[in-house]
Structures are given as structure tokens and as C-alpha cells.
CSV table of C-alpha atoms and ligand atoms in Angstrom, one decimal:
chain,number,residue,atom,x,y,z
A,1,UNK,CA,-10.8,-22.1,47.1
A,2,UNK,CA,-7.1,-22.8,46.1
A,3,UNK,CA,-8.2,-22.9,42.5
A,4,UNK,CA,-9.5,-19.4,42.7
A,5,UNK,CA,-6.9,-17.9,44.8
A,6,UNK,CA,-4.4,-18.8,41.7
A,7,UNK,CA,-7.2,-17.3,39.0
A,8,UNK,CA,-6.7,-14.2,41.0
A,9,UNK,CA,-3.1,-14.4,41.3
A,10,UNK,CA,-2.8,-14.8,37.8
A,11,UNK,CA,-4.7,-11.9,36.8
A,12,UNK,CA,-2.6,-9.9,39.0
A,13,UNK,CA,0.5,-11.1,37.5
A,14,UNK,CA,-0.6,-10.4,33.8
A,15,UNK,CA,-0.7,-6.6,34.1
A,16,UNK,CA,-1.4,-4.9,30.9
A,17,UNK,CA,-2.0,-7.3,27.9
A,18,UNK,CA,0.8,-7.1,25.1
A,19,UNK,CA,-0.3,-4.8,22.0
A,20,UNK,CA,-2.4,-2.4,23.8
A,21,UNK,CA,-0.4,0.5,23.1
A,22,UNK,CA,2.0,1.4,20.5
A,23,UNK,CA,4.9,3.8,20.0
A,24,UNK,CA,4.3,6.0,17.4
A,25,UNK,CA,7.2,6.2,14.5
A,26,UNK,CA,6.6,10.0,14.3
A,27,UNK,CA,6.3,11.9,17.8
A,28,UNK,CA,7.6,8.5,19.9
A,29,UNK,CA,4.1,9.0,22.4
A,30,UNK,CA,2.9,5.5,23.5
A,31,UNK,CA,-0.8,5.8,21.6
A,32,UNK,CA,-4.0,3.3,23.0
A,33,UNK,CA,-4.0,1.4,20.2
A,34,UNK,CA,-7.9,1.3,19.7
A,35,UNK,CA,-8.1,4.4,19.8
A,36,UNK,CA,-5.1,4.7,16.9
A,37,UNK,CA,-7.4,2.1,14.8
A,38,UNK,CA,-10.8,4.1,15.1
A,39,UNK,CA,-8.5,6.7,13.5
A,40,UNK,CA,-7.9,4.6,10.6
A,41,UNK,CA,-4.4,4.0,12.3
A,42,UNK,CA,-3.5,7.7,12.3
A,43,UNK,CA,-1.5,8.8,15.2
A,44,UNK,CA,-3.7,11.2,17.6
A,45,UNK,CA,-0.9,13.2,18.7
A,46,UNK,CA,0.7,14.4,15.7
A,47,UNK,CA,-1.6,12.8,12.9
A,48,UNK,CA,1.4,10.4,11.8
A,49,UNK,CA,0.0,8.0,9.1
A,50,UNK,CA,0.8,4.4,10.5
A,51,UNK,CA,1.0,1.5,8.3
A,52,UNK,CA,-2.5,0.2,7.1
A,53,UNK,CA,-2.5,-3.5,5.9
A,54,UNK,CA,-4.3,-4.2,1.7
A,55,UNK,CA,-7.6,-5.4,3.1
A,56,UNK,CA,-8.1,-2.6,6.3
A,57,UNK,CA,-7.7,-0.3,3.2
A,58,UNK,CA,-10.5,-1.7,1.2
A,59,UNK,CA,-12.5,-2.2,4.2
A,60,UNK,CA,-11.7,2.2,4.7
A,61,UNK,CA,-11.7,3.2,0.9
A,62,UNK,CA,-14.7,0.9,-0.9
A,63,UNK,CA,-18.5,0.6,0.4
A,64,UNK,CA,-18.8,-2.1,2.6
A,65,UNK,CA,-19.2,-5.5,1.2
A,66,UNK,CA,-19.2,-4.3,-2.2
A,67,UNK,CA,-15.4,-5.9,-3.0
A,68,UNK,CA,-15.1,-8.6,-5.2
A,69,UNK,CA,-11.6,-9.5,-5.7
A,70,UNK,CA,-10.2,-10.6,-9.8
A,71,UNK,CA,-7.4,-13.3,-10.4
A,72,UNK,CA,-6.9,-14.1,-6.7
A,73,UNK,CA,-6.1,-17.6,-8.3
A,74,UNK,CA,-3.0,-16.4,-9.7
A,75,UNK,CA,0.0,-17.5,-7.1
A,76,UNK,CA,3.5,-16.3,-7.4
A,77,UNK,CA,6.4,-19.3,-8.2
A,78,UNK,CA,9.6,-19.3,-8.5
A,79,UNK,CA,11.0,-18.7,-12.0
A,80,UNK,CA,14.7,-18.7,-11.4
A,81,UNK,CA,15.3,-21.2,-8.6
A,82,UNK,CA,16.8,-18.0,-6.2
A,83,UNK,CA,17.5,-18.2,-3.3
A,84,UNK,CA,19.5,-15.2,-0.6
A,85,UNK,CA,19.5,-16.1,2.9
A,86,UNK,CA,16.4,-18.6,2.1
A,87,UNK,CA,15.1,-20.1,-1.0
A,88,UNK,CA,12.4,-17.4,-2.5
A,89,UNK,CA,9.7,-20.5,-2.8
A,90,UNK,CA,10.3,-20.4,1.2
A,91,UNK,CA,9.8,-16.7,1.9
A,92,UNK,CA,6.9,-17.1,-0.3
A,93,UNK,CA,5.4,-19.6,2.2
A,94,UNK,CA,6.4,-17.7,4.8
A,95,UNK,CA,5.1,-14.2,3.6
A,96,UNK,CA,1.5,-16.0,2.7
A,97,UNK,CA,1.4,-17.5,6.0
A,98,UNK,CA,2.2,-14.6,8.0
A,99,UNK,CA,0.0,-11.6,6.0
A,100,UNK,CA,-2.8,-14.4,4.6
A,101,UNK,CA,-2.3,-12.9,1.4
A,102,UNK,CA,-1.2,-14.9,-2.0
A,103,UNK,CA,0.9,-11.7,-2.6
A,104,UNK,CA,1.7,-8.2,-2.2
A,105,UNK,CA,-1.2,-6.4,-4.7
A,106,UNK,CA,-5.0,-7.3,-4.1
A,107,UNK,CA,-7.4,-6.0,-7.7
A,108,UNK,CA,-10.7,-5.9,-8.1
A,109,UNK,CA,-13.9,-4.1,-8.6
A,110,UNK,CA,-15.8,-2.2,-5.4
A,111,UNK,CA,-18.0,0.7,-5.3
A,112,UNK,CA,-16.7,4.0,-3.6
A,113,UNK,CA,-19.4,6.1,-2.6
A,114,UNK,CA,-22.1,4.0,-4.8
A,115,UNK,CA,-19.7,4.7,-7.9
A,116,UNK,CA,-18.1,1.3,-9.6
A,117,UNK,CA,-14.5,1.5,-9.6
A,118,UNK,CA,-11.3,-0.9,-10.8
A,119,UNK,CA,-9.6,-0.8,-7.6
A,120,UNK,CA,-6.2,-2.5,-6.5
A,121,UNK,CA,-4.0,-2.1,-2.8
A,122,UNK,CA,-0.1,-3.4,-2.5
A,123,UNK,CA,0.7,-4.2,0.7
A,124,UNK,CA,4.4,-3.3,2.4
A,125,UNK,CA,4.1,-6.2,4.5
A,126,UNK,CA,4.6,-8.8,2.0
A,127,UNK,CA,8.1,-8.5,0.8
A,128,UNK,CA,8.1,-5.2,1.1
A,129,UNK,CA,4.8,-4.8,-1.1
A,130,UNK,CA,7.8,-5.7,-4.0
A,131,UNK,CA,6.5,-6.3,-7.8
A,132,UNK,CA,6.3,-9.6,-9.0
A,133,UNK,CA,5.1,-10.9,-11.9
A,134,UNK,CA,1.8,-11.3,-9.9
A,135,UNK,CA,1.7,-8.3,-8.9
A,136,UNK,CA,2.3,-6.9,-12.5
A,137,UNK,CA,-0.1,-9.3,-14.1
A,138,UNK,CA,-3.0,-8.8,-11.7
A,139,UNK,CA,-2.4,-4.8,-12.1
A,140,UNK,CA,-1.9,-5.4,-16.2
A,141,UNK,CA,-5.8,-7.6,-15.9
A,142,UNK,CA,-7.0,-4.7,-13.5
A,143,UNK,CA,-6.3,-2.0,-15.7
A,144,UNK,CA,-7.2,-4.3,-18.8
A,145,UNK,CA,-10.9,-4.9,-17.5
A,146,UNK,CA,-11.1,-1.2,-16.3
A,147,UNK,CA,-10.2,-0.4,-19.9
A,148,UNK,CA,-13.1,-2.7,-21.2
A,149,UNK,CA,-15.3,-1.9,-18.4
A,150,UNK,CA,-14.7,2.0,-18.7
A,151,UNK,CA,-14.4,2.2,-14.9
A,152,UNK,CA,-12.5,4.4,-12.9
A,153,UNK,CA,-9.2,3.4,-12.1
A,154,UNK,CA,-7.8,3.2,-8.7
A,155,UNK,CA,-4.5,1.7,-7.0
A,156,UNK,CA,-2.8,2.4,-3.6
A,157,UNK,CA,0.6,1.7,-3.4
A,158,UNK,CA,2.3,1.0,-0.3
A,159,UNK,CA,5.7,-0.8,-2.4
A,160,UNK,CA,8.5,-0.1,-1.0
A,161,UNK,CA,10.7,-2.9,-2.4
A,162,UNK,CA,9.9,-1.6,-6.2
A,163,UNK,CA,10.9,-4.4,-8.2
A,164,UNK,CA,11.5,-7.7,-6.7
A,165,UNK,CA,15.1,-9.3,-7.1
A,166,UNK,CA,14.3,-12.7,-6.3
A,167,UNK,CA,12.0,-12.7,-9.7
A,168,UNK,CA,15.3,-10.7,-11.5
A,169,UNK,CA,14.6,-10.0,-15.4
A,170,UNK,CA,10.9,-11.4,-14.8
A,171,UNK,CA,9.8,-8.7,-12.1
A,172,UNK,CA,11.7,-5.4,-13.8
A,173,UNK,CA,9.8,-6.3,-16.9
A,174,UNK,CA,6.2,-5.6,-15.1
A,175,UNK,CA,6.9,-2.3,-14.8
A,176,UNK,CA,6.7,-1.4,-18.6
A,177,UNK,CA,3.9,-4.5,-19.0
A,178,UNK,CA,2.1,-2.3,-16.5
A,179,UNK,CA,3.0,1.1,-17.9
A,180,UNK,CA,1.8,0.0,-21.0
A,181,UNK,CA,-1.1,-1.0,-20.3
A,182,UNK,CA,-2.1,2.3,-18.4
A,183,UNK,CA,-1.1,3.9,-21.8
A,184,UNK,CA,-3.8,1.9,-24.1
A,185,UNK,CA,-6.9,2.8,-21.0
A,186,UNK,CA,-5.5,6.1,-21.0
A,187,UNK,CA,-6.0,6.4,-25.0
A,188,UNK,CA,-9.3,4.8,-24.3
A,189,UNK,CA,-10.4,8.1,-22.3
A,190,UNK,CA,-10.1,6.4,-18.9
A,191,UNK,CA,-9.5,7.7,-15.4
A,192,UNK,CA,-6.4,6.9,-12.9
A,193,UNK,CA,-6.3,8.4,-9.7
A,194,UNK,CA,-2.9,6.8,-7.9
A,195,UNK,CA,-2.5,6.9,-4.3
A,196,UNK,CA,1.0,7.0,-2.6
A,197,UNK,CA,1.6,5.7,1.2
A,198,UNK,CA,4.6,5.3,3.0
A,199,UNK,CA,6.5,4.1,1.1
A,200,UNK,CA,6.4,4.0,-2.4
A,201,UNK,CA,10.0,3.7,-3.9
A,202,UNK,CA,12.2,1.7,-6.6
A,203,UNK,CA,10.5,-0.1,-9.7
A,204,UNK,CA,7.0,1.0,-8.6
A,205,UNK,CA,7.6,4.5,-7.9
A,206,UNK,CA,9.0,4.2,-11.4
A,207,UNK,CA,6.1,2.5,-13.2
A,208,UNK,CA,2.5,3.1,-12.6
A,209,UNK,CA,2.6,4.9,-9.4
A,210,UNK,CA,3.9,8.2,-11.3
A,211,UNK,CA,1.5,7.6,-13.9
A,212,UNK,CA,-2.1,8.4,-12.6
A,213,UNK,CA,-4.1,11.6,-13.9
A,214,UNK,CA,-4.3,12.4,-10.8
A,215,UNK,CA,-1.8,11.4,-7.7
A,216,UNK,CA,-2.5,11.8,-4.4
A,217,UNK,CA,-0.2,11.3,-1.4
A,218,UNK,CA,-0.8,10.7,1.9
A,219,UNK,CA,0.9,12.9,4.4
A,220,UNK,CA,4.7,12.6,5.1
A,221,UNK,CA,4.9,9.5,3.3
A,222,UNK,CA,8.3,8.9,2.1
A,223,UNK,CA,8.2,8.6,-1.7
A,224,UNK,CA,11.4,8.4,-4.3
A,225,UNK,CA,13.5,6.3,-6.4
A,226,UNK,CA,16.7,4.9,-5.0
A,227,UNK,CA,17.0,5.8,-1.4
A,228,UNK,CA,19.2,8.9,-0.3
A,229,UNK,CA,22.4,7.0,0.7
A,230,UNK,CA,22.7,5.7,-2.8
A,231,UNK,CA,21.5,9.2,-4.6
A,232,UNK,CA,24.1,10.7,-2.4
A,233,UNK,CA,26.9,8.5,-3.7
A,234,UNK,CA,25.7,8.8,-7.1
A,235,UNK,CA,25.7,12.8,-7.9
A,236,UNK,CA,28.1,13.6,-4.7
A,237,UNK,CA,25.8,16.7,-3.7
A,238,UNK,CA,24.2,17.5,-0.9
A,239,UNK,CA,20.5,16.6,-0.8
A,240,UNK,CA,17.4,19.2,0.2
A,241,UNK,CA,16.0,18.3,4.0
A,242,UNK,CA,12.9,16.3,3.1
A,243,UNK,CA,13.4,16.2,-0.3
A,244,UNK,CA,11.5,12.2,-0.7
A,245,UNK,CA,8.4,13.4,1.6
A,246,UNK,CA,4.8,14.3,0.2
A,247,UNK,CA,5.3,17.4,1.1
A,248,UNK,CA,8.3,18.1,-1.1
A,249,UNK,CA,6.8,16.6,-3.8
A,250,UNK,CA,3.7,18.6,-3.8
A,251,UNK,CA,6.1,21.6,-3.9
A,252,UNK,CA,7.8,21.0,-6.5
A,253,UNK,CA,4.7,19.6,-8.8
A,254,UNK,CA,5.5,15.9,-8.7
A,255,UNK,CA,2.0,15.1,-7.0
A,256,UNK,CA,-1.3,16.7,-7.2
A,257,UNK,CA,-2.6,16.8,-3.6
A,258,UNK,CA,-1.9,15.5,-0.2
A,259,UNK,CA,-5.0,14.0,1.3
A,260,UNK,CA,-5.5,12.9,4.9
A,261,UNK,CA,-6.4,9.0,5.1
A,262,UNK,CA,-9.7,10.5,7.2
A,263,UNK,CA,-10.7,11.9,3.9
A,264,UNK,CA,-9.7,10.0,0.7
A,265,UNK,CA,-12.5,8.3,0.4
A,266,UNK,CA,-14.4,11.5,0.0
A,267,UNK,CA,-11.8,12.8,-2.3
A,268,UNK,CA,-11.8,9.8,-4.9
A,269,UNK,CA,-15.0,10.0,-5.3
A,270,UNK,CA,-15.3,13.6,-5.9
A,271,UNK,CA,-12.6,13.0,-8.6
A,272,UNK,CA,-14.5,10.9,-10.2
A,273,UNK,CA,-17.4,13.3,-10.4
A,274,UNK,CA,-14.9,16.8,-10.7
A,275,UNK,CA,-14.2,14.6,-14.3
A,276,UNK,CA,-17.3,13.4,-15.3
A,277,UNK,CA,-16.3,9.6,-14.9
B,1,ZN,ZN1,2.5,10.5,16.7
């Protein structure tokens, strides 16, 4: 009797369990969050794209069960001895622990829509989805096999760390390893269809994110190069309202399309067909 008078007690007390709703970053309306994940984590109200973790994107973009990850063995270390406010071999830990990923970019192969594609996700979670030289070697092997493969080619980034400091000369030089690469499956006749989320800044912005065929956006995702504070100082003029959102960027020709997450997967693959790939 007492034992179940405290059961109910308890219950009572508990009220609404932690996490079932969340505030959305772009209209502020508290949003069930189920009903936020069965929309691929797009807010309801106002259709504000929420972050969306590397694997929930391959589980939304490729066929299910069809992923089959390449050089997942390769692990970040910790070339310069660095450390900031921790030791970078730490924050590694740390990072892998809390995301259970080995670092910020996932590659592999996967079929979209029964077509075989090379297809890598970075993830803003893990030091702000920065590139290391994991992340530019397993994008440099992705694009590599795609080029021997003659598969499609494509990568969503969600970076907005760009190049990552703790690595220093090690990281920046990924972005022309990985640039260059996309240059020899481009002279190979191959297809790259880039995806941008929120956000996709710095060194990654600046290699292969700009460099697909075709680049997609996702709506209101906040895409650049240095952020506006430091443009701002830089030039000393005022900057356009806007002016690092999808929407800016499709106006003034920098990307190709904005697609709704509800529909990329649709849209890749009729890329792929639209150029015979
Ligand atoms: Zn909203």
C-alpha cells in the first residue's frame, strides 16, 4: 500500500518528461518534438530547418540499409601536440564520446532511389563539423573511388568551423588536397551535386562545398566565409540584410537551387537522371 502510494506520488511529481518539446531557433514556438522529427526535424510552424545529426541524414537521403561506410578506420591524432583551453587529443575523446562518431565527415557508398552513389555527411556537432585531416582524407578517398567507380558524387556539409586550428598547417592543406581531387573526377566526366545546411562557413565553404556541378541549399541556412563581424572590420562598409542566407545566394547566382529537406532526396536523384549519370 505505502509502496504504491509513493509510485503515484512520484508520477505526479515528474510532470512532463525533459526533451519533449523544443524551442524553435526561428519563430521561438515550443514545437512537440516528435512531431518536429517525423518532419525530418523541420520546424511545423515556420518550416525552420533544425539541425540534423551525419547518420539521421543518411538514414533520410540513402535507401534504407543500403550504406556501407569507407575508411571509418581512419581516426584523427594529434599532430602538433595543441592544446587551447584543453589538450586537442582530449576534445577528441570528448567529441567521439559525446556524438559516437570517430569524426566530423562520414563517406561511403549508398543507393538513392535504387541509383549507386559516393556519398559523404559532416556533422556540426563534432567540433563544429571542422576539417581535419580525416575529414580531408576520407573526402580525398570518397571522391577518389567515385572517380574509379564513375559514381555520382554527393556530400552534405554542415561545417561550420571550416578549417580546424588545432590541426594548423595540417588541416588548411585539405582544402586544396580535396579541391584537387574534385578537379581530376571532374576531368574524368563525373557528377558532384554539393549540399549546403546551416552552416557551411570558413575553409569548407572555401574548398569543395563551392565546387559541386550542381549546389543545393537548404532553406535559410547561413552560408559564407568569414563571419560578418570580421567582413565588416575588414572592408568598413555596410553589409546587405541577409547577405550569408540561401536565399541571398540563390539571388545573386552563388547556388543553383534551394531545396526543402522534405524533398532532396527526390531532387538528387532526379539530378542524376536530368544528366544522364
Ligand atoms: Zn519555427
Amino acid at each position: 500500500m505505502a509502496s504504491s502510494e509513493t509510485k503515484t506520488l512520484k508520477r505526479v511529481k515528474r510532470g512532463v518528461p525533459e526533451g519533449l518539446w523544443q524551442r524553435c531557433p526561428g519563430c521561438q514556438a515550443a514545437i512537440f518534438r516528435k512531431e518536429a522529427e517525423r518532419r525530418h526535424n523541420v520546424c511545423p510552424e515556420c518550416e525552420f530547418h533544425w539541425y540534423v545529426s551525419a547518420r539521421d541524414r543518411i538514414a533520410q537521403v540513402l535507401d534504407d540499409g543500403t550504406f556501407e561506410p569507407w575508411d571509418d578506420s581512419l581516426r584523427p591524432t594529434d599532430p602538433l601536440d595543441f592544446s587551447d583551453k584543453k589538450a586537442y587529443r582530449d576534445r577528441l575523446q570528448v567529441e567521439q564520446q559525446r556524438t559516437g562518431l570517430s569524426e566530423a565527415a562520414i563517406t561511403g557508398t549508398g543507393m538513392i532511389r535504387a541509383r549507386r552513389v559516393a556519398f559523404g555527411v559532416t556533422d556540426s556537432a563534432f567540433i563544429m563539423g571542422s576539417m581535419g585531416s580525416v575529414v580531408g582524407e576520407r573526402l580525398t578517398r570518397l571522391i577518389e573511388r567515385a572517380t574509379d567507380q564513375q559514381l555520382p558524387l554527393i556530400i552534405i556539409s554542415g561545417s561550420g568551423g571550416g578549417a580546424r586550428m588545432h590541426e594548423g598547417i595540417f588541416s588548411l592543406m585539405q582544402m586544396a588536397k580535396v579541391s584537387a581531387a574534385l578537379a581530376r573526377y571532374d576531368s574524368a566526366g563525373g557528377l558532384f551535386i554539393s549540399v549546403l545546411t546551416n552552416p557551411t562557413m570558413g575553409g569548407v565553404a572555401a574548398s569543395f562545398a563551392s565546387l559541386g556541378d550542381v549546389v543545393f541549399a537548404e532553406p535559410r541556412a547561413l552560408i559564407g566565409f568569414a563571419g560578418p563581424r570580421t567582413i565588416k572590420a575588414t572592408i568598413r562598409i555596410e553589409l546587405p540584410e541577409g547577405f550569408q542566407t540561401s536565399e541571398f545566394l540563390l539571388e545573386h547566382g552563388f547556388i543553383d537551387r534551394i531545396v526543402p529537406r522534405s524533398k532532396l532526396k527526390s531532387e538528387i536523384a532526379r539530378t542524376i537522371d536530368y544528366c544522364g549519370k
